[in-house]
PDB file of C-alpha atoms in Angstrom:
ATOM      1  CA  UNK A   7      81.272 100.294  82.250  1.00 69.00           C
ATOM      2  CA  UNK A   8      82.189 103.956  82.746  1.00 74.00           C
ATOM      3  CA  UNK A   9      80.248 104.880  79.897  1.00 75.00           C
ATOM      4  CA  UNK A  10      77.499 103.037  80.827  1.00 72.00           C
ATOM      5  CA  UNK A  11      77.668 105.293  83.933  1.00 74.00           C
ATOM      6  CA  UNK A  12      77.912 108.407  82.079  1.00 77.00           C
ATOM      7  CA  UNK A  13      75.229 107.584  79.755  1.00 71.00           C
ATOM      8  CA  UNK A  14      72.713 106.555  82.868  1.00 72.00           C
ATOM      9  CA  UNK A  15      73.385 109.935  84.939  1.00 76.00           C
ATOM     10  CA  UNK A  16      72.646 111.816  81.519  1.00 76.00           C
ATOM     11  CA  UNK A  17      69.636 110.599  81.157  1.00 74.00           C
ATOM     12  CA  UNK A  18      68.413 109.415  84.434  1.00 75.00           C
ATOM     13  CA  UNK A  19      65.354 111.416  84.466  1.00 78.00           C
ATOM     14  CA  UNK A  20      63.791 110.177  81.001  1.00 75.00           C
ATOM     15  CA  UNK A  21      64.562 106.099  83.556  1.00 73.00           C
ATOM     16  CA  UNK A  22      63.081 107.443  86.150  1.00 73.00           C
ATOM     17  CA  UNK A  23      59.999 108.880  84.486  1.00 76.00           C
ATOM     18  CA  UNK A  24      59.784 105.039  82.499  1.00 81.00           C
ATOM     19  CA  UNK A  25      59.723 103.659  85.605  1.00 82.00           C
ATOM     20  CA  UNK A  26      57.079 105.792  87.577  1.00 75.00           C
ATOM     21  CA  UNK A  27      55.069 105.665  84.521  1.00 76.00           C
ATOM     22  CA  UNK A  28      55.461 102.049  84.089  1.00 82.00           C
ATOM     23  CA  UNK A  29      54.317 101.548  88.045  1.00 82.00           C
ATOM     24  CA  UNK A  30      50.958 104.430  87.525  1.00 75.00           C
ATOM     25  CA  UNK A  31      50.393 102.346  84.957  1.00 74.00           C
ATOM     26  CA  UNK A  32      50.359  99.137  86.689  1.00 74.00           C
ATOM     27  CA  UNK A  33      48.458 100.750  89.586  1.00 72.00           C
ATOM     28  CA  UNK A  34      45.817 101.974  87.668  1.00 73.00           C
ATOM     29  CA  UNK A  35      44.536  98.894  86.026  1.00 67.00           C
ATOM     30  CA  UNK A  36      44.955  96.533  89.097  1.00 71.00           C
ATOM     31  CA  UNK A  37      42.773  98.916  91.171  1.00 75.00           C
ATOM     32  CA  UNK A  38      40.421  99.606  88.681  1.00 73.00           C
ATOM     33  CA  UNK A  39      37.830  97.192  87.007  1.00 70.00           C
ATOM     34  CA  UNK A  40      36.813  99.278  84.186  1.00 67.00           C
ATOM     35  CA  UNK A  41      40.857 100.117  82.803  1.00 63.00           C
ATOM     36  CA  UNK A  42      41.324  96.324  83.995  1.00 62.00           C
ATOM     37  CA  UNK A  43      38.959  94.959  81.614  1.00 67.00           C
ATOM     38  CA  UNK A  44      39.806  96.855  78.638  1.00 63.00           C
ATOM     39  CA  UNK A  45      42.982  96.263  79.045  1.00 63.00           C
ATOM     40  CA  UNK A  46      42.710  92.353  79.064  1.00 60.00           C
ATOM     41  CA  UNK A  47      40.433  92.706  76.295  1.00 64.00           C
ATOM     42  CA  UNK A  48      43.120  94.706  74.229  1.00 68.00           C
ATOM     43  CA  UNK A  49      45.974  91.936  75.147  1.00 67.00           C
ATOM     44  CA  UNK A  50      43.389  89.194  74.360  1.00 63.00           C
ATOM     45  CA  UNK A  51      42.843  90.993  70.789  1.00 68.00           C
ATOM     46  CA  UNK A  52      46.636  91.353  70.198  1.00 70.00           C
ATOM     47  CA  UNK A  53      47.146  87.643  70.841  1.00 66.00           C
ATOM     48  CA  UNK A  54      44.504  86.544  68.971  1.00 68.00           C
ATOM     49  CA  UNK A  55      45.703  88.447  65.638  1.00 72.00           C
ATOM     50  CA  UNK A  56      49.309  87.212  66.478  1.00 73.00           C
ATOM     51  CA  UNK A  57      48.212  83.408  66.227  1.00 73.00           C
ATOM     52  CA  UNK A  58      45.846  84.108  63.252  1.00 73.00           C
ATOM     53  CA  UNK A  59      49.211  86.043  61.537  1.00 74.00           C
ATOM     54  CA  UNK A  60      51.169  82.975  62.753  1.00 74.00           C
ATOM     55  CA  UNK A  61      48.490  80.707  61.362  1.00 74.00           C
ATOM     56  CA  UNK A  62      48.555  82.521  58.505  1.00 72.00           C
ATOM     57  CA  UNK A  63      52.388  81.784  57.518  1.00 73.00           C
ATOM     58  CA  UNK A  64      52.057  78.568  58.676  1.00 72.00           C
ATOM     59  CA  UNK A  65      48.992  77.789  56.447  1.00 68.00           C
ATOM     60  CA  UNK A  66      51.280  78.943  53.108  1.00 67.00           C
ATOM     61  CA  UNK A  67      54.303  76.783  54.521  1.00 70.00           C
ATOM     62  CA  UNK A  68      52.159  73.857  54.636  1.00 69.00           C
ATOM     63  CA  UNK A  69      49.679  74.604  51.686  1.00 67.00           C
ATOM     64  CA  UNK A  70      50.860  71.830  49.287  1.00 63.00           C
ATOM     65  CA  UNK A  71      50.701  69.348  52.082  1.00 68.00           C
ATOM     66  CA  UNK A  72      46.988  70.549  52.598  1.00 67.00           C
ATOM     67  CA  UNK A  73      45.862  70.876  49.318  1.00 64.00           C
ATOM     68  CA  UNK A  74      47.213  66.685  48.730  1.00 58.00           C
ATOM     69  CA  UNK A  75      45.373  65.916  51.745  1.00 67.00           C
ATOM     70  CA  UNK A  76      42.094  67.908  50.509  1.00 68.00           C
ATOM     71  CA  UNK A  77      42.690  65.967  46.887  1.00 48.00           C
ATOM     72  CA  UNK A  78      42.639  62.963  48.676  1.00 54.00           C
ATOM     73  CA  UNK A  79      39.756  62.942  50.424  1.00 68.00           C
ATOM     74  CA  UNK A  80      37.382  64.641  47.498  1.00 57.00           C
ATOM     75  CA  UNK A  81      38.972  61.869  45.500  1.00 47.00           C
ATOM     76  CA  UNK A  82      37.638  59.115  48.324  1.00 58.00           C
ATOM     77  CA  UNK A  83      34.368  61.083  47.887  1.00 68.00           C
ATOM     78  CA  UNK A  84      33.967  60.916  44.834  1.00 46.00           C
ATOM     79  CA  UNK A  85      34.857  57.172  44.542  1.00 46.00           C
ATOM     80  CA  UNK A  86      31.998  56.898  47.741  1.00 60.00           C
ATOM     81  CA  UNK A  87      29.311  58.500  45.444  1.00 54.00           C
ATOM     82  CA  UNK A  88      29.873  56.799  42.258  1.00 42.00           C
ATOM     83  CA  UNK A  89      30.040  53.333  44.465  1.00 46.00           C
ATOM     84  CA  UNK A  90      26.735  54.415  45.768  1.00 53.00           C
ATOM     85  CA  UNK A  91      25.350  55.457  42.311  1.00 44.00           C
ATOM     86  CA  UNK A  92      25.983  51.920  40.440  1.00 43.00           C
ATOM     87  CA  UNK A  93      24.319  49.547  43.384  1.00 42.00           C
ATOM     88  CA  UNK A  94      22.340  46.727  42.191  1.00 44.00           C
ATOM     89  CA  UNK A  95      18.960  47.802  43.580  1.00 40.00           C
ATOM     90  CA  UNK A  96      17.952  43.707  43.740  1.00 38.00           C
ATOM     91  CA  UNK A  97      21.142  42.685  45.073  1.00 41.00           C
ATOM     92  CA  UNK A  98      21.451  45.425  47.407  1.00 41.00           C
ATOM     93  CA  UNK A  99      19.514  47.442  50.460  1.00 41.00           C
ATOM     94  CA  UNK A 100      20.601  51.150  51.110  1.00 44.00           C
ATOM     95  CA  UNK A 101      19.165  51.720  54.587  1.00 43.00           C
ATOM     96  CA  UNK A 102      18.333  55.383  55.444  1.00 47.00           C
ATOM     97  CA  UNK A 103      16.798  57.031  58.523  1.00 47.00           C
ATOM     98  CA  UNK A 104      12.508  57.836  58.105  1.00 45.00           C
ATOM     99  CA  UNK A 105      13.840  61.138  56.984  1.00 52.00           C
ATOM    100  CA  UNK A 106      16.040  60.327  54.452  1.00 56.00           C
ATOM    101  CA  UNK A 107      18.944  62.008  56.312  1.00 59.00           C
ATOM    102  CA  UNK A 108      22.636  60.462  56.805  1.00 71.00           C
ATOM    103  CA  UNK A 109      23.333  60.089  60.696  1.00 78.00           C
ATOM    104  CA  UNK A 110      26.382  61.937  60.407  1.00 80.00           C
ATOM    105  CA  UNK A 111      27.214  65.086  59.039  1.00 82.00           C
ATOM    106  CA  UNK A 112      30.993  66.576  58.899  1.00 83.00           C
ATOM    107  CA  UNK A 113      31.420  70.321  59.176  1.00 84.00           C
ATOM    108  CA  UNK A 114      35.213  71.387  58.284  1.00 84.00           C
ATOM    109  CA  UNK A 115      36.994  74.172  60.565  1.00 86.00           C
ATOM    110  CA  UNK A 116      40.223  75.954  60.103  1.00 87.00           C
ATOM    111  CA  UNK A 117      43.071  75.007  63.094  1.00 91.00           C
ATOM    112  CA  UNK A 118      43.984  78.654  64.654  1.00 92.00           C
ATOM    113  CA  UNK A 119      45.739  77.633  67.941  1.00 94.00           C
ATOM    114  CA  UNK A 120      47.469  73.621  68.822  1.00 95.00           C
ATOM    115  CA  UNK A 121      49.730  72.257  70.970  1.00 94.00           C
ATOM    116  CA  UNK A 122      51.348  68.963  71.248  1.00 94.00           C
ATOM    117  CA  UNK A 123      54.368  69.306  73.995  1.00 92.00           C
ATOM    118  CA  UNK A 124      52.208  69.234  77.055  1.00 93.00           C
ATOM    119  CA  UNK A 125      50.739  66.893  79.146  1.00 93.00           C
ATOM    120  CA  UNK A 126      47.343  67.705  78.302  1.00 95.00           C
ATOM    121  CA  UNK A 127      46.786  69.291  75.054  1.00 96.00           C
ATOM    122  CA  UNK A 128      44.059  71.361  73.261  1.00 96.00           C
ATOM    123  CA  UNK A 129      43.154  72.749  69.753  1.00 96.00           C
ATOM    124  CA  UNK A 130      41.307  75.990  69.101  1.00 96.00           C
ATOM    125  CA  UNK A 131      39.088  75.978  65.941  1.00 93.00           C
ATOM    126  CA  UNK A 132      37.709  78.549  63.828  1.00 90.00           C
ATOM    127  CA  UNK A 133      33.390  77.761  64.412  1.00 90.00           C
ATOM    128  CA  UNK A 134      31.113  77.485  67.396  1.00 93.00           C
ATOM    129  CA  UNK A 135      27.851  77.761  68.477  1.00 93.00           C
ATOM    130  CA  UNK A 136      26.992  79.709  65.241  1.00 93.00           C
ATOM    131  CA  UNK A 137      27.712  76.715  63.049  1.00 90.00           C
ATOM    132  CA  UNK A 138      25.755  74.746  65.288  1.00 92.00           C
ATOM    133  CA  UNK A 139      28.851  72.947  67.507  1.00 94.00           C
ATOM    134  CA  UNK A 140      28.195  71.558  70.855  1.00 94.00           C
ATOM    135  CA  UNK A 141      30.127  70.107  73.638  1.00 93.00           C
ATOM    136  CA  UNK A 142      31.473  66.499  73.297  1.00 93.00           C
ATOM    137  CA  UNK A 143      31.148  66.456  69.609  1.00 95.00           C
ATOM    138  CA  UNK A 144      33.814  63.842  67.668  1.00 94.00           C
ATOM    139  CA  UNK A 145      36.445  65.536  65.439  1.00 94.00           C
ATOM    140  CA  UNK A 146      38.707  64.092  62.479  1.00 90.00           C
ATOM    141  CA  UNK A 147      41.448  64.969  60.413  1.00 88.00           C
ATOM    142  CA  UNK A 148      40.845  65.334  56.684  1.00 81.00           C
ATOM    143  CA  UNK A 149      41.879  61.221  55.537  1.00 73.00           C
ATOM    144  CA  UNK A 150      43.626  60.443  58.492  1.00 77.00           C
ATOM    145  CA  UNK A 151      41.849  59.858  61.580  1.00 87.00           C
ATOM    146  CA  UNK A 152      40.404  60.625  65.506  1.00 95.00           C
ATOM    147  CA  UNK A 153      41.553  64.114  66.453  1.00 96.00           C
ATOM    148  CA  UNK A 154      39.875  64.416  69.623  1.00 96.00           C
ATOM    149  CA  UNK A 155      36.414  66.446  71.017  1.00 96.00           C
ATOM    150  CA  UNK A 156      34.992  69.236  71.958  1.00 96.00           C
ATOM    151  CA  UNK A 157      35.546  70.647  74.712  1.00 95.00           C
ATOM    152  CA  UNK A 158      34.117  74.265  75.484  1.00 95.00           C
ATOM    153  CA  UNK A 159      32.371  76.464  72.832  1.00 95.00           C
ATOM    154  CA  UNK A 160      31.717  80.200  72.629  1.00 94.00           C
ATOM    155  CA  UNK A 161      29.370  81.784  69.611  1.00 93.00           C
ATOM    156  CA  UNK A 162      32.395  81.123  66.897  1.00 93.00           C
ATOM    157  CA  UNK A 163      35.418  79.144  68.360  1.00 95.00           C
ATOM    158  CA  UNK A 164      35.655  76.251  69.737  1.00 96.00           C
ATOM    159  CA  UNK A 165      38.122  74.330  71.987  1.00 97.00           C
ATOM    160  CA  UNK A 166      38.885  70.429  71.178  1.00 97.00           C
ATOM    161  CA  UNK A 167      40.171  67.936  73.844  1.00 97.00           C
ATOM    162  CA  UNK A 168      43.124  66.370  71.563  1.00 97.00           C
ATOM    163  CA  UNK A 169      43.417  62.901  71.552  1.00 96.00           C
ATOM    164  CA  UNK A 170      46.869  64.110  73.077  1.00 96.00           C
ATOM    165  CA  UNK A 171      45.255  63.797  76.698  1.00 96.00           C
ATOM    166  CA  UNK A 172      45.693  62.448  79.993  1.00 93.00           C
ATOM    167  CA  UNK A 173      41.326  62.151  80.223  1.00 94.00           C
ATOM    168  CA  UNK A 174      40.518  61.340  76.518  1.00 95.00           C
ATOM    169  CA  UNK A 175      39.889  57.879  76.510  1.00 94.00           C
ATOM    170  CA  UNK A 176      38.832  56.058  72.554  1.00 95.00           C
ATOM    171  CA  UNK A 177      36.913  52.900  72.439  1.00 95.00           C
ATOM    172  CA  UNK A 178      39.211  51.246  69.531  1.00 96.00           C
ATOM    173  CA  UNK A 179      39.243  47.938  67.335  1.00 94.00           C
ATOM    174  CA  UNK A 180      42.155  45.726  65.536  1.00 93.00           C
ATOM    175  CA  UNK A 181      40.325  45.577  62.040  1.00 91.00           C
ATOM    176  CA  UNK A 182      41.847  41.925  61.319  1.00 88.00           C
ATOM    177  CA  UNK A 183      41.351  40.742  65.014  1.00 86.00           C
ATOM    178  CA  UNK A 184      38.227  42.300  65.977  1.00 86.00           C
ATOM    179  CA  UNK A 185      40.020  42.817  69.708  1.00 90.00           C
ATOM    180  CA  UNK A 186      39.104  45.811  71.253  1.00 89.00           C
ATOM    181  CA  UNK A 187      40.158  48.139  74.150  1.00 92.00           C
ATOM    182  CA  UNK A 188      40.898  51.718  75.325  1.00 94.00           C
ATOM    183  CA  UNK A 189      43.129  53.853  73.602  1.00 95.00           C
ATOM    184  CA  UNK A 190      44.830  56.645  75.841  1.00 95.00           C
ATOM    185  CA  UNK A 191      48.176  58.547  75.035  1.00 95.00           C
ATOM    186  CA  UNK A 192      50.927  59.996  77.312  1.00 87.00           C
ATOM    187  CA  UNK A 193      51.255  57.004  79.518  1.00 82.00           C
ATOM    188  CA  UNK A 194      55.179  56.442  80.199  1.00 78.00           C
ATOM    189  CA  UNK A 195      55.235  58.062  76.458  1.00 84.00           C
ATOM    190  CA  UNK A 196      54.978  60.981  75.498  1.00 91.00           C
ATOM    191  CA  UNK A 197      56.021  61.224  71.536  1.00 93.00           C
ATOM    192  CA  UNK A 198      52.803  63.065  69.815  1.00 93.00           C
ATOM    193  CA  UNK A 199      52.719  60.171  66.718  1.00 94.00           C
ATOM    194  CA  UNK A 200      52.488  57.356  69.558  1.00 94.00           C
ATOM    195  CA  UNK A 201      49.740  55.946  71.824  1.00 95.00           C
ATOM    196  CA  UNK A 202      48.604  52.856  73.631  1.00 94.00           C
ATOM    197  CA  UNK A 203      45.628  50.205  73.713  1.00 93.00           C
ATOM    198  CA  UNK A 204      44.919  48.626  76.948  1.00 90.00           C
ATOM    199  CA  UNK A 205      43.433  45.752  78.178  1.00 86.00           C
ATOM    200  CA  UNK A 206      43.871  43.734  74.586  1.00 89.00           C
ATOM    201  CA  UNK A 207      43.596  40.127  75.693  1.00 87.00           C
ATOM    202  CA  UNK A 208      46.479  37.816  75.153  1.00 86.00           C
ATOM    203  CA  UNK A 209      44.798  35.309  73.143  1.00 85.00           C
ATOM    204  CA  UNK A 210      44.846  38.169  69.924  1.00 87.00           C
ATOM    205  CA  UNK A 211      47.741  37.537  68.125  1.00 86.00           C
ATOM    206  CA  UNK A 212      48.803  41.046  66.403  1.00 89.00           C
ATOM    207  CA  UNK A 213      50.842  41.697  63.486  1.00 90.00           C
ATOM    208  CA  UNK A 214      53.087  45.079  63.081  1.00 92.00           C
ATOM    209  CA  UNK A 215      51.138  47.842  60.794  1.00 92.00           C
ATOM    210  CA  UNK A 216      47.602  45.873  61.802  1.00 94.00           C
ATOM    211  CA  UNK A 217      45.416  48.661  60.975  1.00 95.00           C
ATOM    212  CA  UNK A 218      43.476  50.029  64.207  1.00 96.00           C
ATOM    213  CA  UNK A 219      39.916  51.771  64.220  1.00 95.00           C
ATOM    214  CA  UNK A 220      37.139  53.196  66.362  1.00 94.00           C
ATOM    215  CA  UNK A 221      34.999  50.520  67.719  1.00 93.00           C
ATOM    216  CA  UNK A 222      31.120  50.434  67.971  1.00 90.00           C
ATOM    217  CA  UNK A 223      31.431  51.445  71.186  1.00 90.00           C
ATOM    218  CA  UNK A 224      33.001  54.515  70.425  1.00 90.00           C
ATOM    219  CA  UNK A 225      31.009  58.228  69.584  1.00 90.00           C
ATOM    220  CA  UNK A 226      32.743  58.738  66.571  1.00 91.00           C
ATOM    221  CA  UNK A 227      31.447  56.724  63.081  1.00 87.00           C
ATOM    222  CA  UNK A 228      32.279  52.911  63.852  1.00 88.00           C
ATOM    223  CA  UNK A 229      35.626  52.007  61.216  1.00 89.00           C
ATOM    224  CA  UNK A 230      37.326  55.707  61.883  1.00 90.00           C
ATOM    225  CA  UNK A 231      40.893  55.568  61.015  1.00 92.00           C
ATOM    226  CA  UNK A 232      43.223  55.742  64.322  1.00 95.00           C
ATOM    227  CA  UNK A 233      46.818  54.154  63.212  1.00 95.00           C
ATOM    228  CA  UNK A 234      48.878  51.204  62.952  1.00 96.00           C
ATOM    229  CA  UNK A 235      50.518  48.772  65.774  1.00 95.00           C
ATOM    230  CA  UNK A 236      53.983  49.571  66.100  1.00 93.00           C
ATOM    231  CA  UNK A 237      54.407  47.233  68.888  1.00 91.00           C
ATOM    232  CA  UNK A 238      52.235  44.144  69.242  1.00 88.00           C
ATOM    233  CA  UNK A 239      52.245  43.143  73.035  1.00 76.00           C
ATOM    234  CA  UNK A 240      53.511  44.847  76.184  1.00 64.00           C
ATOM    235  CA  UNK A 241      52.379  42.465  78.476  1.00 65.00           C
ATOM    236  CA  UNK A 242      50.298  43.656  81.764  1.00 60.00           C
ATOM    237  CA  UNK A 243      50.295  39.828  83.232  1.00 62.00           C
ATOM    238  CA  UNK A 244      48.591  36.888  82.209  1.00 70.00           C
ATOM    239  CA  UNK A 245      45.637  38.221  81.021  1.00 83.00           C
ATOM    240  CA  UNK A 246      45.840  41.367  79.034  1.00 86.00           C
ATOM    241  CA  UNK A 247      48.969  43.565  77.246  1.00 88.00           C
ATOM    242  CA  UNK A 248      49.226  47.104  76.432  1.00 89.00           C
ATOM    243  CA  UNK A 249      49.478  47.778  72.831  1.00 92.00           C
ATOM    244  CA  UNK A 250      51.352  50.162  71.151  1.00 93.00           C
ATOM    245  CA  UNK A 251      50.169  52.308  67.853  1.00 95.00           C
ATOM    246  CA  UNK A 252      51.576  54.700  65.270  1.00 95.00           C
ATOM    247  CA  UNK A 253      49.168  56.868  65.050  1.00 96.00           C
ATOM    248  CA  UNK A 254      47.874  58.046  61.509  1.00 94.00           C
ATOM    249  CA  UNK A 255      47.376  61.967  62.318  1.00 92.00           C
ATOM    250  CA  UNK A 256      50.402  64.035  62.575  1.00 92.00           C
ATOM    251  CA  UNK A 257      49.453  66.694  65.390  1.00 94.00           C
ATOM    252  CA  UNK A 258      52.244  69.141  64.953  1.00 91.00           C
ATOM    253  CA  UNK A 259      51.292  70.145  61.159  1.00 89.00           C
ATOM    254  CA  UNK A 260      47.399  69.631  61.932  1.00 90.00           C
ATOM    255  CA  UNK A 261      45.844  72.537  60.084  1.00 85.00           C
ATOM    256  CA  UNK A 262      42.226  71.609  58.791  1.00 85.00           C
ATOM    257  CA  UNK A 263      39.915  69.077  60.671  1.00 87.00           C
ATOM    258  CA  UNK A 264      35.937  68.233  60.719  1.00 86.00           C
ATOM    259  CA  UNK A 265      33.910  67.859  63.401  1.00 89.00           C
ATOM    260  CA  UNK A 266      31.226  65.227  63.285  1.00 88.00           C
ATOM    261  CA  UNK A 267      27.790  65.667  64.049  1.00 86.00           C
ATOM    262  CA  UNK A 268      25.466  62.582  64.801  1.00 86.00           C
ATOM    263  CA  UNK A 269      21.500  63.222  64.424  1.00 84.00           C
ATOM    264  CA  UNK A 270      20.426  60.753  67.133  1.00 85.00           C
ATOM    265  CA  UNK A 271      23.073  61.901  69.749  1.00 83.00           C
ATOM    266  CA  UNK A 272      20.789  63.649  71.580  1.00 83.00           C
ATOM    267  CA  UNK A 273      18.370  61.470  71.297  1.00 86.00           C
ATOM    268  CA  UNK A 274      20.534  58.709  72.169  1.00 81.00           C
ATOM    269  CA  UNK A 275      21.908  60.491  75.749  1.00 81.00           C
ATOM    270  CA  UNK A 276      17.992  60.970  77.260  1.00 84.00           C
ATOM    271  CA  UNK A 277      17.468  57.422  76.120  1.00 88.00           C
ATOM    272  CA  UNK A 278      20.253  55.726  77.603  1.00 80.00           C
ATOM    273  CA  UNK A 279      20.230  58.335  80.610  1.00 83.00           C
ATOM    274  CA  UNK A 280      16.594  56.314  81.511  1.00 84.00           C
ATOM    275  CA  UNK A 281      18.375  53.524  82.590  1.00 81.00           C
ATOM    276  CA  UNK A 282      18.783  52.036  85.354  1.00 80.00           C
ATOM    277  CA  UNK A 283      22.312  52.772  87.489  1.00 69.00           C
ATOM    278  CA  UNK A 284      23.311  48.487  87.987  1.00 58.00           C
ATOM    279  CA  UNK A 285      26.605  49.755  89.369  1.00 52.00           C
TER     280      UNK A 285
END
């Protein structure tokens, strides 16, 4: 302690002029918009090429994971267009849009910012309004399901409202059953690889790993992977139970995901805004 003491009265004036340069400093920026605004900009810069550096390391760490994820899902693709090739044209109707055009088209984005621990959680993506994202558009994992949508957009990121979030609500189906309800997550639970269906009736009898989807009534393609059951009935009372699913997307090494972009959505909003309010 006593050369603690000796070392702090040797040098007290190189402290003291930290300190008052430390507090000009301080005083200068919060009284001063111009200095106030670079200076945000220059800390928003230095976080932003932290993440990407973190993203970086975390994208080699995980690139073998990725790159069998990728495989599988060209490999799906593939399988998709030579199913499509070899249909029996008298057996068989492909139905297209007056254009010729698919109703949804999947544009792939890089994961540069995620977080899973809090109570509402958001994902920061590497496209915006450039590459033609808007708000509320669906987003998916590479092969393994509903990540969530988006939520704000600037001209080349974009935030995503995970599925890991107190207001996203997912119209979902049982594939074997055909029941459907609402799937929300954090609701006396709070494990990122769980979530819950509500309002299932009671009369659906369901089976551990039942496979779950997104219902028509959902915005993202009807038959969207979401998980399994990994608890078949949590009863609510006599009419309904709470159901609880696995779900197929693991959020805490989510690196890659494509946001989904539906040609009539627009089209489908005015329509539907037209009609009348019954409520």
């Amino acid at each position: 302690m006593r050369n603690l003491w000796i070392f702090i009265s040797r040098y007290n004036a190189f402290f003291f002029f930290i300190i008052f340069f430390s507090i000009g400093i301080f005083l200068t920026i919060k009284n001063n918009a111009y200095q106030r605004s670079v200076t945000v900009n220059s800390t928003n810069k230095v976080v932003g090429d932290v993440y990407n550096n973190l993203n970086v390391l975390k994208k080699y760490i995980n690139l073998g994971t990725v790159n069998d994820s990728l495989a599988a899902e060209n490999a799906k693709l593939k399988t998709a267009i030579l199913a499509m090739q070899n249909i029996d044209t008298a057996k068989d109707v492909l139905v297209k849009d007056t254009a010729g055009v698919p109703q949804y088209t999947y544009l792939s984005a890089r994961v540069i910012k995620n977080s899973i621990t809090n109570r509402n959680n958001f994902i920061t993506i590497n496209k915006g309004k450039a590459d033609g994202l808007a708000e509320g558009m669906p987003v998916i994992s590479p092969g393994r399901g509903v990540v969530g949508s988006i939520k704000d957009v600037s001209e080349h990121l974009a935030t995503i409202q995970s599925l890991l979030h107190k207001n996203t609500y997912i119209s979902v189906s049982v594939k074997n059953t055909k029941a459907f309800g609402s799937m929300v997550w954090g609701e006396n639970n709070f494990d990122y690889r769980k979530a819950q269906i509500k309002e299932i009736p009671n009369h659906f009898k369901l089976k551990l790993r039942d496979t779950i989807i997104t219902s028509i009534y959902s915005k993202y393609p009807l038959g969207t992977l979401v998980g399994v059951v990994s608890n078949p009935g949590i009863s609510q009372g006599e009419n309904f139970k709470t159901v609880e699913v696995t779900l197929f997307n693991d959020f805490s090494s989510l690196q890659y995901v494509y946001v989904i972009k539906n040609k009539f959505a627009k089209e489908q909003e005015e329509l539907e805004a037209k009609l009348p309010n019954e409520q």
